[in-house]
mmCIF file of C-alpha atoms in Angstrom:
data_model
loop_
_atom_site.group_PDB
_atom_site.id
_atom_site.type_symbol
_atom_site.label_atom_id
_atom_site.label_comp_id
_atom_site.label_asym_id
_atom_site.label_seq_id
_atom_site.Cartn_x
_atom_site.Cartn_y
_atom_site.Cartn_z
ATOM 1 C CA MET A 1 72.949 65.978 -80.284
ATOM 2 C CA THR A 2 73.884 69.588 -79.294
ATOM 3 C CA GLU A 3 77.430 69.751 -78.159
ATOM 4 C CA PHE A 4 79.392 72.562 -76.651
ATOM 5 C CA ASN A 5 82.914 73.039 -75.239
ATOM 6 C CA LEU A 6 83.270 75.301 -72.229
ATOM 7 C CA LEU A 7 86.581 76.896 -71.296
ATOM 8 C CA VAL A 8 86.966 78.129 -67.754
ATOM 9 C CA GLY A 9 89.877 79.758 -65.818
ATOM 10 C CA GLY A 10 92.211 76.892 -64.856
ATOM 11 C CA PRO A 11 95.891 76.743 -65.777
ATOM 12 C CA VAL A 12 96.829 76.549 -69.456
ATOM 13 C CA SER A 13 99.324 73.848 -68.569
ATOM 14 C CA ARG A 14 96.422 71.479 -67.763
ATOM 15 C CA TRP A 15 94.831 71.823 -71.127
ATOM 16 C CA PRO A 16 94.899 68.854 -73.490
ATOM 17 C CA LEU A 17 97.616 69.331 -76.137
ATOM 18 C CA ASN A 18 95.110 69.325 -78.985
ATOM 19 C CA LEU A 19 92.705 71.787 -77.439
ATOM 20 C CA ALA A 20 93.365 74.462 -80.194
ATOM 21 C CA GLU A 21 92.326 71.876 -82.891
ATOM 22 C CA GLN A 22 88.917 71.213 -81.421
ATOM 23 C CA THR A 23 86.918 73.589 -83.565
ATOM 24 C CA GLN A 24 84.194 71.187 -84.709
ATOM 25 C CA VAL A 25 82.215 71.943 -81.592
ATOM 26 C CA PRO A 26 81.101 75.519 -80.580
ATOM 27 C CA TRP A 27 82.675 77.040 -77.611
ATOM 28 C CA ILE A 28 81.434 79.004 -74.616
ATOM 29 C CA ALA A 29 83.867 80.761 -72.422
ATOM 30 C CA ALA A 30 83.763 81.858 -68.751
ATOM 31 C CA ASP A 31 85.582 85.149 -68.074
ATOM 32 C CA ARG A 32 89.206 85.198 -69.018
ATOM 33 C CA GLY A 33 88.722 81.862 -70.914
ATOM 34 C CA ALA A 34 87.226 83.967 -73.824
ATOM 35 C CA LEU A 35 90.437 85.825 -74.202
ATOM 36 C CA ARG A 36 92.408 82.705 -74.044
ATOM 37 C CA LEU A 37 90.333 81.165 -76.805
ATOM 38 C CA LEU A 38 90.804 84.160 -79.014
ATOM 39 C CA ARG A 39 94.531 83.928 -78.549
ATOM 40 C CA ILE A 40 94.590 80.403 -79.944
ATOM 41 C CA GLY A 41 92.364 81.327 -82.860
ATOM 42 C CA ILE A 42 88.979 80.135 -81.572
ATOM 43 C CA THR A 43 86.080 82.604 -81.327
ATOM 44 C CA PRO A 44 83.588 81.499 -78.668
ATOM 45 C CA GLN A 45 80.003 81.687 -79.523
ATOM 46 C CA LEU A 46 79.279 83.020 -75.949
ATOM 47 C CA ALA A 47 81.325 84.709 -73.258
ATOM 48 C CA VAL A 48 80.084 84.926 -69.690
ATOM 49 C CA GLY A 49 81.498 86.713 -66.703
ATOM 50 C CA ASP A 50 82.406 89.877 -64.685
ATOM 51 C CA PHE A 51 85.652 90.096 -66.670
ATOM 52 C CA ASP A 52 87.285 91.846 -63.705
ATOM 53 C CA SER A 53 90.588 90.146 -64.525
ATOM 54 C CA LEU A 54 90.784 91.732 -67.977
ATOM 55 C CA SER A 55 92.519 95.008 -68.717
ATOM 56 C CA LYS A 56 90.460 97.693 -70.684
ATOM 57 C CA ALA A 57 92.470 96.805 -73.860
ATOM 58 C CA GLU A 58 91.696 93.034 -73.355
ATOM 59 C CA LEU A 59 88.037 93.619 -72.770
ATOM 60 C CA ALA A 60 87.855 95.847 -75.929
ATOM 61 C CA THR A 61 89.366 93.054 -77.963
ATOM 62 C CA LEU A 62 86.851 90.648 -76.463
ATOM 63 C CA GLN A 63 83.906 93.040 -77.215
ATOM 64 C CA ALA A 64 85.125 93.543 -80.764
ATOM 65 C CA GLN A 65 85.298 89.792 -81.583
ATOM 66 C CA VAL A 66 82.729 87.936 -79.669
ATOM 67 C CA LYS A 67 79.003 88.733 -80.609
ATOM 68 C CA ASP A 68 77.241 87.302 -77.561
ATOM 69 C CA ILE A 69 78.634 88.536 -74.159
ATOM 70 C CA ARG A 70 76.738 88.214 -70.966
ATOM 71 C CA TYR A 71 77.979 90.378 -68.163
ATOM 72 C CA ALA A 72 77.808 89.648 -64.494
ATOM 73 C CA VAL A 73 78.552 91.680 -61.300
ATOM 74 C CA ALA A 74 81.815 90.852 -59.658
ATOM 75 C CA ASP A 75 80.108 90.335 -56.205
ATOM 76 C CA LYS A 76 77.674 87.501 -56.813
ATOM 77 C CA ASP A 77 76.553 84.209 -55.384
ATOM 78 C CA GLU A 78 77.397 81.910 -58.315
ATOM 79 C CA THR A 79 80.683 81.532 -60.275
ATOM 80 C CA ASP A 80 81.131 82.528 -63.874
ATOM 81 C CA THR A 81 81.535 78.751 -64.618
ATOM 82 C CA GLU A 82 78.110 78.115 -63.011
ATOM 83 C CA MET A 83 76.483 80.903 -65.137
ATOM 84 C CA ALA A 84 78.092 79.532 -68.308
ATOM 85 C CA LEU A 85 77.047 75.978 -67.672
ATOM 86 C CA GLN A 86 73.474 77.069 -66.794
ATOM 87 C CA LEU A 87 73.179 78.919 -70.130
ATOM 88 C CA ALA A 88 74.677 75.963 -72.099
ATOM 89 C CA LEU A 89 72.129 73.432 -70.524
ATOM 90 C CA THR A 90 69.005 75.640 -70.479
ATOM 91 C CA GLU A 91 69.192 78.338 -73.080
ATOM 92 C CA PHE A 92 71.316 76.473 -75.632
ATOM 93 C CA LYS A 93 69.702 73.032 -74.807
ATOM 94 C CA ALA A 94 73.170 71.317 -74.807
ATOM 95 C CA THR A 95 73.001 67.509 -74.579
ATOM 96 C CA ARG A 96 76.764 67.347 -73.985
ATOM 97 C CA VAL A 97 79.037 69.930 -72.371
ATOM 98 C CA THR A 98 82.885 69.257 -72.204
ATOM 99 C CA ILE A 99 84.511 71.538 -69.630
ATOM 100 C CA PHE A 100 88.298 72.519 -69.970
ATOM 101 C CA GLY A 101 90.324 74.448 -67.505
ATOM 102 C CA ALA A 102 88.124 73.157 -64.489
ATOM 103 C CA THR A 103 91.075 71.260 -62.813
ATOM 104 C CA GLY A 104 94.553 72.125 -61.636
ATOM 105 C CA GLY A 105 95.840 75.151 -59.911
ATOM 106 C CA ARG A 106 93.868 76.056 -56.865
ATOM 107 C CA LEU A 107 92.099 73.093 -55.147
ATOM 108 C CA ASP A 108 89.157 75.158 -53.986
ATOM 109 C CA HIS A 109 88.412 76.046 -57.654
ATOM 110 C CA PHE A 110 88.562 72.412 -58.660
ATOM 111 C CA LEU A 111 86.395 71.312 -55.947
ATOM 112 C CA ASP A 112 84.004 74.086 -56.624
ATOM 113 C CA ASN A 113 83.760 72.947 -60.354
ATOM 114 C CA LEU A 114 83.166 69.334 -59.170
ATOM 115 C CA TYR A 115 80.651 69.936 -56.528
ATOM 116 C CA MET A 116 78.612 72.392 -58.677
ATOM 117 C CA LEU A 117 77.428 69.408 -60.617
ATOM 118 C CA LEU A 118 75.741 68.193 -57.400
ATOM 119 C CA GLN A 119 73.656 71.280 -57.106
ATOM 120 C CA PRO A 120 69.944 70.674 -57.542
ATOM 121 C CA ARG A 121 69.765 72.691 -60.644
ATOM 122 C CA PHE A 122 72.598 70.780 -62.350
ATOM 123 C CA LEU A 123 72.276 67.310 -60.862
ATOM 124 C CA PRO A 124 69.578 66.094 -63.345
ATOM 125 C CA TYR A 125 71.878 67.124 -66.220
ATOM 126 C CA CYS A 126 75.175 65.852 -64.666
ATOM 127 C CA GLU A 127 75.514 62.904 -67.087
ATOM 128 C CA ARG A 128 75.647 65.487 -70.010
ATOM 129 C CA VAL A 129 78.789 67.105 -68.524
ATOM 130 C CA ARG A 130 82.402 65.976 -68.731
ATOM 131 C CA LEU A 131 85.466 67.648 -67.140
ATOM 132 C CA VAL A 132 88.581 67.165 -69.148
ATOM 133 C CA ASP A 133 92.260 68.009 -68.638
ATOM 134 C CA ARG A 134 95.605 66.756 -70.035
ATOM 135 C CA GLN A 135 95.532 63.529 -68.013
ATOM 136 C CA ASN A 136 91.933 62.996 -66.938
ATOM 137 C CA SER A 137 88.327 62.736 -68.123
ATOM 138 C CA LEU A 138 85.614 62.879 -65.350
ATOM 139 C CA ARG A 139 81.910 62.185 -65.601
ATOM 140 C CA LEU A 140 79.106 61.889 -63.067
ATOM 141 C CA PHE A 141 76.366 59.250 -63.217
ATOM 142 C CA LEU A 142 73.000 58.816 -61.552
ATOM 143 C CA PRO A 143 71.555 55.465 -60.498
ATOM 144 C CA GLY A 144 71.057 52.812 -63.169
ATOM 145 C CA THR A 145 73.046 50.583 -65.444
ATOM 146 C CA HIS A 146 75.748 52.298 -67.497
ATOM 147 C CA THR A 147 78.267 51.286 -70.110
ATOM 148 C CA ILE A 148 81.230 53.479 -70.762
ATOM 149 C CA VAL A 149 83.698 53.301 -73.657
ATOM 150 C CA LYS A 150 87.447 53.330 -73.103
ATOM 151 C CA GLU A 151 89.345 56.487 -74.290
ATOM 152 C CA PRO A 152 92.255 55.195 -76.299
ATOM 153 C CA ASP A 153 94.952 57.106 -74.545
ATOM 154 C CA LYS A 154 93.781 56.438 -70.929
ATOM 155 C CA PRO A 155 94.683 53.036 -69.321
ATOM 156 C CA TYR A 156 93.290 53.718 -65.909
ATOM 157 C CA LEU A 157 89.729 53.772 -64.633
ATOM 158 C CA ALA A 158 88.222 54.902 -61.196
ATOM 159 C CA PHE A 159 84.921 54.873 -59.603
ATOM 160 C CA GLY A 160 84.222 57.426 -56.847
ATOM 161 C CA PRO A 161 80.854 57.697 -54.893
ATOM 162 C CA LEU A 162 80.407 61.333 -54.299
ATOM 163 C CA THR A 163 77.444 60.737 -51.890
ATOM 164 C CA ALA A 164 76.165 57.839 -50.063
ATOM 165 C CA VAL A 165 75.803 55.053 -52.657
ATOM 166 C CA THR A 166 74.155 51.655 -52.605
ATOM 167 C CA GLY A 167 74.500 48.534 -54.839
ATOM 168 C CA LEU A 168 77.624 49.623 -56.625
ATOM 169 C CA THR A 169 78.610 46.688 -58.996
ATOM 170 C CA LEU A 170 81.438 46.614 -61.458
ATOM 171 C CA TYR A 171 80.837 43.812 -63.883
ATOM 172 C CA ASP A 172 83.675 43.570 -66.338
ATOM 173 C CA THR A 173 86.612 45.667 -65.224
ATOM 174 C CA LYS A 174 89.922 44.298 -64.026
ATOM 175 C CA TYR A 175 88.778 44.470 -60.388
ATOM 176 C CA HIS A 176 85.147 43.748 -59.554
ATOM 177 C CA LEU A 177 82.755 45.040 -57.017
ATOM 178 C CA THR A 178 79.376 43.443 -56.163
ATOM 179 C CA GLN A 179 76.479 45.304 -54.509
ATOM 180 C CA ARG A 180 78.875 47.643 -52.642
ATOM 181 C CA ASN A 181 77.376 50.122 -50.298
ATOM 182 C CA ASP A 182 79.147 53.318 -49.131
ATOM 183 C CA VAL A 183 77.999 55.842 -46.683
ATOM 184 C CA HIS A 184 80.596 58.560 -47.490
ATOM 185 C CA PRO A 185 82.601 59.783 -50.428
ATOM 186 C CA MET A 186 85.519 57.564 -51.526
ATOM 187 C CA MET A 187 87.529 56.380 -54.589
ATOM 188 C CA TYR A 188 87.998 53.007 -56.054
ATOM 189 C CA ALA A 189 91.153 54.009 -57.907
ATOM 190 C CA SER A 190 93.461 52.313 -60.388
ATOM 191 C CA ASN A 191 91.081 50.001 -62.029
ATOM 192 C CA GLU A 192 91.414 49.064 -65.619
ATOM 193 C CA PHE A 193 89.377 48.132 -68.666
ATOM 194 C CA ILE A 194 89.746 44.609 -69.877
ATOM 195 C CA LYS A 195 88.015 45.342 -73.177
ATOM 196 C CA LYS A 196 86.767 48.390 -75.028
ATOM 197 C CA SER A 197 83.976 49.124 -72.755
ATOM 198 C CA ALA A 198 82.910 48.565 -69.120
ATOM 199 C CA THR A 199 79.469 48.240 -67.525
ATOM 200 C CA PHE A 200 78.561 49.191 -63.987
ATOM 201 C CA SER A 201 75.410 49.845 -61.904
ATOM 202 C CA PHE A 202 74.160 51.151 -58.720
ATOM 203 C CA LYS A 203 70.910 51.825 -57.018
ATOM 204 C CA SER A 204 71.195 55.223 -55.295
ATOM 205 C CA GLY A 205 73.535 58.115 -55.001
ATOM 206 C CA VAL A 206 75.952 59.710 -57.394
ATOM 207 C CA VAL A 207 79.174 58.110 -58.792
ATOM 208 C CA ALA A 208 82.037 59.963 -60.498
ATOM 209 C CA VAL A 209 83.903 57.896 -63.086
ATOM 210 C CA ILE A 210 87.446 58.915 -64.029
ATOM 211 C CA GLN A 211 89.517 57.703 -67.037
ATOM 212 C CA SER A 212 93.114 58.774 -66.660
ATOM 213 C CA LYS A 213 96.803 58.390 -67.712
ATOM 214 C CA ASP A 214 100.148 59.145 -66.015
#
């Protein structure tokens, strides 16, 4: 398994408290995320972006410490996060990417980070990607039968069809569903694990699964 962490531009206040300790997995950073990693003692393997939010001194610091920097123009059709994720999945062949800094702050940025996983180029890889912040862990799933493991600090579980979904069945959560069909996005919130794992299935569409805590 080839794992990468990816830090993007969301608020520092939404980071998990132990983010600076997560040094076992190599890091990729989008734009200002690279400088933020350097400031907590982590040198990213790759930095991607137009870096237009950095001062000349900050950019010089980045260039002196990060060996692999991929520059982009400021006026472009894809975000720095999209560019970084594309490199992680295709060039670096990542089998798991955990994205930090993708939630909180501006809602348009959060929705952009969520919806990018539905793009045709990312959708086949969406099950490899996880969005994590201080309270939440979000993954997307494609049709089939899936078993997820409870994260120890997160008591709540939610299932959210992001597209039209058929046959959604929750087998062993606190609240069950059986062959549920939805034609528009919605959220089955505030469910719970009743054991250390939970199994669900569906026949078509894309489902987001969120583990969370207050």
